[in-house]
């Protein structure tokens, strides 16, 4: 299937590794030009080199308002337009909700919610000028099916769901679509962060992965490329009638009817 993304311009957050890198690779393979965003310059440069021509690095911290404005401006200055925004980043710390102070909450809001609000606000005028566009937010299955100790993520990403649904109504006439993807257990380095001891050493061995897979109806973890494929579809003309939707890509783990 030709997704007709050749010449489109995309911004992808968290693009130095994992799901973000996979999204950047798939969009670039479909002909899009990609501004790849991450905080650390060295791994970002390596990721951009692996994607190849049509990609460039924007080292920035999406938790900062000025950096959000600079990210969009850099992409438009480089490529002359803006068509696709993929709001993707890491997640706040795990822990009990009653143990987080105001500073932890403020950081979580800046990272998960305000980054989406700011990047989207700066991108929309350029999408209007281009005749339309696609905004895709990457959250997690826990926002639909909460898990203890994931409260900072659940609360702030739930706000993203409300924001995205409302925004989809407001920009539909501009031919801008707004959708959210909630990945389940995906085979990335974040598994060690979530299920390990937090000392930076690998903890998820093959046996642990097999046990984890047993809790998933399809009996395996998802891949970053499976998330990236849906992003590409939503960003393409084939996804132009899909907006205001929330998708869970989880191998069947989500326990609700919708």
mmCIF file of N, CA and C in Angstrom, residues 107-197:
data_model
loop_
_atom_site.group_PDB
_atom_site.id
_atom_site.type_symbol
_atom_site.label_atom_id
_atom_site.label_comp_id
_atom_site.label_asym_id
_atom_site.label_seq_id
_atom_site.Cartn_x
_atom_site.Cartn_y
_atom_site.Cartn_z
ATOM 1 N N UNK A 107 6.467 18.468 37.229
ATOM 2 C CA UNK A 107 7.330 17.899 36.186
ATOM 3 C C UNK A 107 6.546 16.958 35.289
ATOM 4 N N UNK A 108 5.671 16.143 35.887
ATOM 5 C CA UNK A 108 4.869 15.206 35.100
ATOM 6 C C UNK A 108 3.926 15.934 34.159
ATOM 7 N N UNK A 109 3.320 17.004 34.644
ATOM 8 C CA UNK A 109 2.416 17.792 33.803
ATOM 9 C C UNK A 109 3.174 18.434 32.646
ATOM 10 N N UNK A 110 4.361 18.971 32.924
ATOM 11 C CA UNK A 110 5.159 19.583 31.861
ATOM 12 C C UNK A 110 5.552 18.548 30.810
ATOM 13 N N UNK A 111 5.951 17.365 31.258
ATOM 14 C CA UNK A 111 6.427 16.341 30.336
ATOM 15 C C UNK A 111 5.307 15.716 29.522
ATOM 16 N N UNK A 112 4.239 15.304 30.156
ATOM 17 C CA UNK A 112 3.210 14.525 29.473
ATOM 18 C C UNK A 112 2.093 15.353 28.859
ATOM 19 N N UNK A 113 1.713 16.440 29.512
ATOM 20 C CA UNK A 113 0.588 17.235 29.035
ATOM 21 C C UNK A 113 1.020 18.504 28.320
ATOM 22 N N UNK A 114 1.773 19.347 28.989
ATOM 23 C CA UNK A 114 2.080 20.653 28.412
ATOM 24 C C UNK A 114 2.966 20.557 27.177
ATOM 25 N N UNK A 115 3.796 19.530 27.086
ATOM 26 C CA UNK A 115 4.584 19.350 25.868
ATOM 27 C C UNK A 115 3.660 19.122 24.674
ATOM 28 N N UNK A 116 2.621 18.327 24.876
ATOM 29 C CA UNK A 116 1.645 18.070 23.813
ATOM 30 C C UNK A 116 0.906 19.352 23.453
ATOM 31 N N UNK A 117 0.457 20.071 24.464
ATOM 32 C CA UNK A 117 -0.279 21.322 24.234
ATOM 33 C C UNK A 117 0.579 22.313 23.454
ATOM 34 N N UNK A 118 1.823 22.493 23.875
ATOM 35 C CA UNK A 118 2.668 23.513 23.253
ATOM 36 C C UNK A 118 3.087 23.137 21.836
ATOM 37 N N UNK A 119 3.572 21.909 21.652
ATOM 38 C CA UNK A 119 3.992 21.496 20.319
ATOM 39 C C UNK A 119 2.819 21.553 19.338
ATOM 40 N N UNK A 120 1.660 21.109 19.802
ATOM 41 C CA UNK A 120 0.475 21.135 18.949
ATOM 42 C C UNK A 120 0.074 22.561 18.601
ATOM 43 N N UNK A 121 0.098 23.432 19.585
ATOM 44 C CA UNK A 121 -0.276 24.829 19.356
ATOM 45 C C UNK A 121 0.619 25.482 18.306
ATOM 46 N N UNK A 122 1.915 25.173 18.351
ATOM 47 C CA UNK A 122 2.836 25.753 17.377
ATOM 48 C C UNK A 122 2.697 25.092 16.007
ATOM 49 N N UNK A 123 2.310 23.824 15.970
ATOM 50 C CA UNK A 123 2.244 23.092 14.705
ATOM 51 C C UNK A 123 0.984 23.405 13.899
ATOM 52 N N UNK A 124 -0.126 23.636 14.583
ATOM 53 C CA UNK A 124 -1.409 23.771 13.888
ATOM 54 C C UNK A 124 -1.419 24.867 12.816
ATOM 55 N N UNK A 125 -0.908 26.069 13.059
ATOM 56 C CA UNK A 125 -0.944 27.086 11.983
ATOM 57 C C UNK A 125 -0.222 26.622 10.717
ATOM 58 N N UNK A 126 0.882 25.893 10.868
ATOM 59 C CA UNK A 126 1.624 25.412 9.704
ATOM 60 C C UNK A 126 0.857 24.289 9.002
ATOM 61 N N UNK A 127 0.153 23.466 9.764
ATOM 62 C CA UNK A 127 -0.682 22.432 9.147
ATOM 63 C C UNK A 127 -1.822 23.063 8.372
ATOM 64 N N UNK A 128 -2.409 24.103 8.911
ATOM 65 C CA UNK A 128 -3.464 24.818 8.182
ATOM 66 C C UNK A 128 -2.916 25.354 6.851
ATOM 67 N N UNK A 129 -1.714 25.931 6.901
ATOM 68 C CA UNK A 129 -1.107 26.470 5.686
ATOM 69 C C UNK A 129 -0.843 25.374 4.656
ATOM 70 N N UNK A 130 -0.588 24.158 5.146
ATOM 71 C CA UNK A 130 -0.300 23.028 4.254
ATOM 72 C C UNK A 130 -1.568 22.354 3.744
ATOM 73 N N UNK A 131 -2.722 22.787 4.249
ATOM 74 C CA UNK A 131 -3.983 22.208 3.804
ATOM 75 C C UNK A 131 -4.445 21.021 4.613
ATOM 76 N N UNK A 132 -3.812 20.808 5.769
ATOM 77 C CA UNK A 132 -4.211 19.699 6.635
ATOM 78 C C UNK A 132 -3.012 19.089 7.329
ATOM 79 N N UNK A 133 -3.279 18.098 8.162
ATOM 80 C CA UNK A 133 -2.180 17.464 8.878
ATOM 81 C C UNK A 133 -2.687 16.392 9.806
ATOM 82 N N UNK A 134 -1.743 15.800 10.517
ATOM 83 C CA UNK A 134 -2.061 14.708 11.437
ATOM 84 C C UNK A 134 -1.271 14.874 12.723
ATOM 85 N N UNK A 135 -1.972 14.776 13.844
ATOM 86 C CA UNK A 135 -1.347 14.810 15.168
ATOM 87 C C UNK A 135 -1.615 13.461 15.824
ATOM 88 N N UNK A 136 -0.548 12.789 16.254
ATOM 89 C CA UNK A 136 -0.679 11.490 16.908
ATOM 90 C C UNK A 136 0.050 11.551 18.245
ATOM 91 N N UNK A 137 -0.671 11.241 19.303
ATOM 92 C CA UNK A 137 -0.089 11.222 20.642
ATOM 93 C C UNK A 137 0.184 9.782 21.062
ATOM 94 N N UNK A 138 1.372 9.531 21.590
ATOM 95 C CA UNK A 138 1.722 8.204 22.093
ATOM 96 C C UNK A 138 1.664 8.242 23.618
ATOM 97 N N UNK A 139 0.785 7.437 24.209
ATOM 98 C CA UNK A 139 0.676 7.381 25.671
ATOM 99 C C UNK A 139 1.012 5.960 26.121
ATOM 100 N N UNK A 140 0.115 5.287 26.818
ATOM 101 C CA UNK A 140 0.345 3.901 27.249
ATOM 102 C C UNK A 140 -0.991 3.270 27.606
ATOM 103 N N UNK A 141 -1.030 1.946 27.581
ATOM 104 C CA UNK A 141 -2.256 1.235 27.915
ATOM 105 C C UNK A 141 -2.732 1.553 29.330
ATOM 106 N N UNK A 142 -1.810 1.902 30.208
ATOM 107 C CA UNK A 142 -2.173 2.179 31.602
ATOM 108 C C UNK A 142 -3.127 3.353 31.737
ATOM 109 N N UNK A 143 -3.197 4.214 30.727
ATOM 110 C CA UNK A 143 -4.134 5.333 30.816
ATOM 111 C C UNK A 143 -5.574 4.846 30.648
ATOM 112 N N UNK A 144 -5.759 3.699 30.000
ATOM 113 C CA UNK A 144 -7.086 3.109 29.851
ATOM 114 C C UNK A 144 -7.364 2.046 30.905
ATOM 115 N N UNK A 145 -6.308 1.421 31.381
ATOM 116 C CA UNK A 145 -6.412 0.330 32.351
ATOM 117 C C UNK A 145 -5.366 0.585 33.429
ATOM 118 N N UNK A 146 -5.650 1.464 34.388
ATOM 119 C CA UNK A 146 -4.639 1.927 35.334
ATOM 120 C C UNK A 146 -3.942 0.804 36.104
ATOM 121 N N UNK A 147 -2.677 1.069 36.383
ATOM 122 C CA UNK A 147 -1.825 0.143 37.117
ATOM 123 C C UNK A 147 -1.264 0.890 38.318
ATOM 124 N N UNK A 148 -1.240 0.240 39.471
ATOM 125 C CA UNK A 148 -0.663 0.851 40.669
ATOM 126 C C UNK A 148 0.789 1.252 40.406
ATOM 127 N N UNK A 149 1.180 2.406 40.950
ATOM 128 C CA UNK A 149 2.516 2.985 40.832
ATOM 129 C C UNK A 149 2.731 3.725 39.511
ATOM 130 N N UNK A 150 1.777 3.680 38.590
ATOM 131 C CA UNK A 150 1.881 4.402 37.322
ATOM 132 C C UNK A 150 1.045 5.683 37.361
ATOM 133 N N UNK A 151 0.678 6.137 38.553
ATOM 134 C CA UNK A 151 -0.311 7.208 38.689
ATOM 135 C C UNK A 151 0.046 8.516 38.016
ATOM 136 N N UNK A 152 1.311 8.939 38.068
ATOM 137 C CA UNK A 152 1.673 10.204 37.417
ATOM 138 C C UNK A 152 1.412 10.132 35.923
ATOM 139 N N UNK A 153 1.760 9.013 35.324
ATOM 140 C CA UNK A 153 1.510 8.847 33.896
ATOM 141 C C UNK A 153 0.018 8.771 33.603
ATOM 142 N N UNK A 154 -0.702 7.967 34.385
ATOM 143 C CA UNK A 154 -2.132 7.781 34.145
ATOM 144 C C UNK A 154 -2.870 9.114 34.222
ATOM 145 N N UNK A 155 -2.610 9.889 35.265
ATOM 146 C CA UNK A 155 -3.336 11.143 35.464
ATOM 147 C C UNK A 155 -3.042 12.159 34.360
ATOM 148 N N UNK A 156 -1.771 12.292 33.997
ATOM 149 C CA UNK A 156 -1.416 13.315 33.009
ATOM 150 C C UNK A 156 -1.777 12.877 31.594
ATOM 151 N N UNK A 157 -1.645 11.598 31.289
ATOM 152 C CA UNK A 157 -2.043 11.126 29.961
ATOM 153 C C UNK A 157 -3.565 11.086 29.807
ATOM 154 N N UNK A 158 -4.282 10.890 30.906
ATOM 155 C CA UNK A 158 -5.741 10.995 30.826
ATOM 156 C C UNK A 158 -6.138 12.400 30.388
ATOM 157 N N UNK A 159 -5.402 13.380 30.854
ATOM 158 C CA UNK A 159 -5.649 14.755 30.403
ATOM 159 C C UNK A 159 -5.369 14.897 28.912
ATOM 160 N N UNK A 160 -4.347 14.209 28.427
ATOM 161 C CA UNK A 160 -4.041 14.235 26.999
ATOM 162 C C UNK A 160 -5.199 13.658 26.184
ATOM 163 N N UNK A 161 -5.811 12.572 26.675
ATOM 164 C CA UNK A 161 -6.958 11.995 25.966
ATOM 165 C C UNK A 161 -8.095 13.014 25.838
ATOM 166 N N UNK A 162 -8.396 13.718 26.929
ATOM 167 C CA UNK A 162 -9.447 14.730 26.885
ATOM 168 C C UNK A 162 -9.089 15.879 25.971
ATOM 169 N N UNK A 163 -7.839 16.302 26.035
ATOM 170 C CA UNK A 163 -7.358 17.386 25.177
ATOM 171 C C UNK A 163 -7.467 16.984 23.713
ATOM 172 N N UNK A 164 -7.008 15.771 23.374
ATOM 173 C CA UNK A 164 -6.989 15.319 21.985
ATOM 174 C C UNK A 164 -8.398 15.193 21.420
ATOM 175 N N UNK A 165 -9.309 14.645 22.220
ATOM 176 C CA UNK A 165 -10.681 14.478 21.740
ATOM 177 C C UNK A 165 -11.330 15.829 21.460
ATOM 178 N N UNK A 166 -11.146 16.769 22.357
ATOM 179 C CA UNK A 166 -11.720 18.100 22.161
ATOM 180 C C UNK A 166 -11.083 18.806 20.980
ATOM 181 N N UNK A 167 -9.758 18.738 20.892
ATOM 182 C CA UNK A 167 -9.050 19.384 19.783
ATOM 183 C C UNK A 167 -9.493 18.817 18.445
ATOM 184 N N UNK A 168 -9.747 17.509 18.398
ATOM 185 C CA UNK A 168 -10.150 16.892 17.132
ATOM 186 C C UNK A 168 -11.427 17.531 16.580
ATOM 187 N N UNK A 169 -12.319 17.956 17.468
ATOM 188 C CA UNK A 169 -13.556 18.613 17.044
ATOM 189 C C UNK A 169 -13.283 20.019 16.516
ATOM 190 N N UNK A 170 -12.311 20.667 17.108
ATOM 191 C CA UNK A 170 -12.046 22.068 16.778
ATOM 192 C C UNK A 170 -11.256 22.242 15.486
ATOM 193 N N UNK A 171 -10.455 21.236 15.102
ATOM 194 C CA UNK A 171 -9.610 21.399 13.919
ATOM 195 C C UNK A 171 -10.029 20.486 12.762
ATOM 196 N N UNK A 172 -11.131 19.774 12.921
ATOM 197 C CA UNK A 172 -11.567 18.856 11.866
ATOM 198 C C UNK A 172 -11.833 19.583 10.545
ATOM 199 N N UNK A 173 -12.416 20.760 10.624
ATOM 200 C CA UNK A 173 -12.712 21.513 9.402
ATOM 201 C C UNK A 173 -11.447 21.967 8.684
ATOM 202 N N UNK A 174 -10.327 21.979 9.393
ATOM 203 C CA UNK A 174 -9.033 22.334 8.788
ATOM 204 C C UNK A 174 -8.336 21.122 8.184
ATOM 205 N N UNK A 175 -9.031 19.982 8.196
ATOM 206 C CA UNK A 175 -8.481 18.724 7.681
ATOM 207 C C UNK A 175 -7.263 18.277 8.493
ATOM 208 N N UNK A 176 -7.319 18.563 9.786
ATOM 209 C CA UNK A 176 -6.285 18.101 10.714
ATOM 210 C C UNK A 176 -6.897 17.018 11.587
ATOM 211 N N UNK A 177 -6.290 15.854 11.606
ATOM 212 C CA UNK A 177 -6.769 14.763 12.444
ATOM 213 C C UNK A 177 -5.954 14.687 13.723
ATOM 214 N N UNK A 178 -6.601 14.226 14.797
ATOM 215 C CA UNK A 178 -5.958 14.121 16.110
ATOM 216 C C UNK A 178 -6.323 12.764 16.705
ATOM 217 N N UNK A 179 -5.332 11.930 16.938
ATOM 218 C CA UNK A 179 -5.574 10.593 17.479
ATOM 219 C C UNK A 179 -4.534 10.247 18.531
ATOM 220 N N UNK A 180 -4.859 9.251 19.347
ATOM 221 C CA UNK A 180 -3.969 8.834 20.427
ATOM 222 C C UNK A 180 -3.782 7.327 20.386
ATOM 223 N N UNK A 181 -2.547 6.892 20.567
ATOM 224 C CA UNK A 181 -2.215 5.466 20.609
ATOM 225 C C UNK A 181 -1.749 5.114 22.020
ATOM 226 N N UNK A 182 -2.294 4.022 22.536
ATOM 227 C CA UNK A 182 -1.946 3.552 23.885
ATOM 228 C C UNK A 182 -1.278 2.180 23.774
ATOM 229 N N UNK A 183 0.040 2.136 23.658
ATOM 230 C CA UNK A 183 0.715 0.844 23.516
ATOM 231 C C UNK A 183 0.658 0.024 24.802
ATOM 232 N N UNK A 184 0.574 -1.293 24.630
ATOM 233 C CA UNK A 184 0.706 -2.207 25.758
ATOM 234 C C UNK A 184 2.172 -2.507 26.008
ATOM 235 N N UNK A 185 2.490 -3.749 26.288
ATOM 236 C CA UNK A 185 3.878 -4.125 26.566
ATOM 237 C C UNK A 185 4.632 -4.303 25.252
ATOM 238 N N UNK A 186 5.539 -3.365 25.018
ATOM 239 C CA UNK A 186 6.302 -3.318 23.773
ATOM 240 C C UNK A 186 7.768 -3.631 24.094
ATOM 241 N N UNK A 187 8.406 -4.368 23.225
ATOM 242 C CA UNK A 187 9.795 -4.801 23.454
ATOM 243 C C UNK A 187 10.757 -3.639 23.238
ATOM 244 N N UNK A 188 10.906 -2.818 24.257
ATOM 245 C CA UNK A 188 11.872 -1.718 24.239
ATOM 246 C C UNK A 188 12.642 -1.722 25.554
ATOM 247 N N UNK A 189 13.635 -0.853 25.649
ATOM 248 C CA UNK A 189 14.433 -0.761 26.862
ATOM 249 C C UNK A 189 13.647 -0.308 28.074
ATOM 250 N N UNK A 190 12.457 0.262 27.850
ATOM 251 C CA UNK A 190 11.664 0.726 28.995
ATOM 252 C C UNK A 190 11.215 -0.421 29.884
ATOM 253 N N UNK A 191 11.153 -1.635 29.377
ATOM 254 C CA UNK A 191 10.770 -2.768 30.216
ATOM 255 C C UNK A 191 11.708 -2.916 31.404
ATOM 256 N N UNK A 192 13.013 -2.696 31.176
ATOM 257 C CA UNK A 192 13.962 -2.763 32.277
ATOM 258 C C UNK A 192 13.716 -1.658 33.291
ATOM 259 N N UNK A 193 13.354 -0.472 32.776
ATOM 260 C CA UNK A 193 13.088 0.654 33.669
ATOM 261 C C UNK A 193 11.881 0.377 34.560
ATOM 262 N N UNK A 194 10.846 -0.210 33.969
ATOM 263 C CA UNK A 194 9.591 -0.421 34.694
ATOM 264 C C UNK A 194 9.664 -1.627 35.614
ATOM 265 N N UNK A 195 10.231 -2.725 35.119
ATOM 266 C CA UNK A 195 10.174 -3.970 35.871
ATOM 267 C C UNK A 195 11.496 -4.356 36.522
ATOM 268 N N UNK A 196 12.555 -3.566 36.293
ATOM 269 C CA UNK A 196 13.843 -3.856 36.903
ATOM 270 C C UNK A 196 13.995 -3.184 38.254
ATOM 271 N N UNK A 197 15.231 -3.194 38.731
ATOM 272 C CA UNK A 197 15.511 -2.647 40.064
ATOM 273 C C UNK A 197 15.882 -1.175 40.017
#
